[in-house]
mmCIF file of C-alpha atoms in Angstrom:
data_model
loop_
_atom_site.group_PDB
_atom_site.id
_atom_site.type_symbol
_atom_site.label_atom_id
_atom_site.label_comp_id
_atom_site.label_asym_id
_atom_site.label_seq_id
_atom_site.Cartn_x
_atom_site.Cartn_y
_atom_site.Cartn_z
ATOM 1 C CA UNK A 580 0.000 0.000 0.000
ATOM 2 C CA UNK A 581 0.882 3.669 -0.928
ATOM 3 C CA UNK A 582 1.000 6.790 1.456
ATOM 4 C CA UNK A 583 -0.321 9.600 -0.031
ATOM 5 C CA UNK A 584 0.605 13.125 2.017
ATOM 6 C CA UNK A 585 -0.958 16.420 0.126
ATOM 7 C CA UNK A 586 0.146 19.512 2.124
ATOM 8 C CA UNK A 587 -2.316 22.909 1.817
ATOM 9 C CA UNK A 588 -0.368 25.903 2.139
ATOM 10 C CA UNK A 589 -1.952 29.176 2.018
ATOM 11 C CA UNK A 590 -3.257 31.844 4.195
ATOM 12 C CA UNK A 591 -6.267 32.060 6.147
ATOM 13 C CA UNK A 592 -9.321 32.440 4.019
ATOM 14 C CA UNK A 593 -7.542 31.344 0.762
ATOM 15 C CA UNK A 594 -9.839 28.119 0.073
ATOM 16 C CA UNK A 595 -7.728 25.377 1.616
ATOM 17 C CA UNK A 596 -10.629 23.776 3.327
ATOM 18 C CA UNK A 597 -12.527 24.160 0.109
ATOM 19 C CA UNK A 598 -9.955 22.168 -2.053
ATOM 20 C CA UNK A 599 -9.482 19.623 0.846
ATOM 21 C CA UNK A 600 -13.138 19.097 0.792
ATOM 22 C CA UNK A 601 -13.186 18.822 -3.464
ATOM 23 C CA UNK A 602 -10.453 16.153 -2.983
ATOM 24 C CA UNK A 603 -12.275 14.104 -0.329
ATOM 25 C CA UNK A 604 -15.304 14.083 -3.095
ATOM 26 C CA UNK A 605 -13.205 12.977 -5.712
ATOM 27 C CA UNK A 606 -10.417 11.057 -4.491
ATOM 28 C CA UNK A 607 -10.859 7.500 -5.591
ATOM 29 C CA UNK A 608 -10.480 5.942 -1.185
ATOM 30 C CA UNK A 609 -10.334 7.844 2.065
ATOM 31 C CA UNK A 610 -9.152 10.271 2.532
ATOM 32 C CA UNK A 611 -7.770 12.025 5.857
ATOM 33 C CA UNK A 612 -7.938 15.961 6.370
ATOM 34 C CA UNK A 613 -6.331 17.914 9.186
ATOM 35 C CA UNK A 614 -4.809 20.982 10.254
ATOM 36 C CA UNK A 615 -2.564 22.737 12.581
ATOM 37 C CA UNK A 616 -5.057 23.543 15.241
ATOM 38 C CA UNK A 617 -6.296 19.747 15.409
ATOM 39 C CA UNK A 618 -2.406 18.598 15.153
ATOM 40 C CA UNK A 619 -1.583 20.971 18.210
ATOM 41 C CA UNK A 620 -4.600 19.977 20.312
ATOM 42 C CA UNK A 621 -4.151 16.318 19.639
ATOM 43 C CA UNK A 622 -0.163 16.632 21.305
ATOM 44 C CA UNK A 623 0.774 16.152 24.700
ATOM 45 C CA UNK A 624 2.047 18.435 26.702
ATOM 46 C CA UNK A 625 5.507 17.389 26.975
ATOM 47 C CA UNK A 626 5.400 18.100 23.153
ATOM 48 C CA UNK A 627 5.687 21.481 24.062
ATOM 49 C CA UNK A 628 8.415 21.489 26.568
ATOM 50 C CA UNK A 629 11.888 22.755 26.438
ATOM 51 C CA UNK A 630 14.437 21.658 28.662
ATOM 52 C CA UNK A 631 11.737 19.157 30.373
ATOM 53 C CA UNK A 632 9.342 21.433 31.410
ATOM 54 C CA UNK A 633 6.164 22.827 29.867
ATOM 55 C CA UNK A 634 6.651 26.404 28.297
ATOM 56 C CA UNK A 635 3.530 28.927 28.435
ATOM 57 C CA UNK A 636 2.289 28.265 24.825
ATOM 58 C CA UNK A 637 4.208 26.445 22.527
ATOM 59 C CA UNK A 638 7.416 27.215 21.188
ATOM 60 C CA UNK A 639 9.134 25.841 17.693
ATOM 61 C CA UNK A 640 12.951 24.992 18.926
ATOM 62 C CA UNK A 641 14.908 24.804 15.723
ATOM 63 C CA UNK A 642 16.917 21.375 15.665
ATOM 64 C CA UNK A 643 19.770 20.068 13.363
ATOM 65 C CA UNK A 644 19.586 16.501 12.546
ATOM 66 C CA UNK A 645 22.660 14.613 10.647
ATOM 67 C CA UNK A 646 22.031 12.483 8.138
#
């Protein structure tokens, strides 16, 4: 079986919902949509900690990884 992954870029208001919709209707099996807010609220709160504890919010800590 093949993974599919089609990422909607755009900003708020610019019809990504609307296309994600359209390709749910026409997509020939199931097909999953999601966004940001659902990703964040579906993480636990040790996603969002730095240095082992929970930061106020949520912070993006850039990371280099070899390979």
């Amino acid at each position: 079986m093949t993974a599919t992954c089609i990422v909607l870029n755009g900003t708020s208001c610019s019809g990504k919902s609307s296309i994600a919709a359209a390709l749910q209707e026409l997509w020939p099996g199931p097909l999953q949509v999601t966004g940001i807010d659902t990703f964040l609220a579906a993480q636990s709160k040790r996603f969002f900690a730095i240095g082992g504890r929970v930061a106020a919010g949520f912070s993006w800590v850039p990371a280099t990884v070899d390979g």
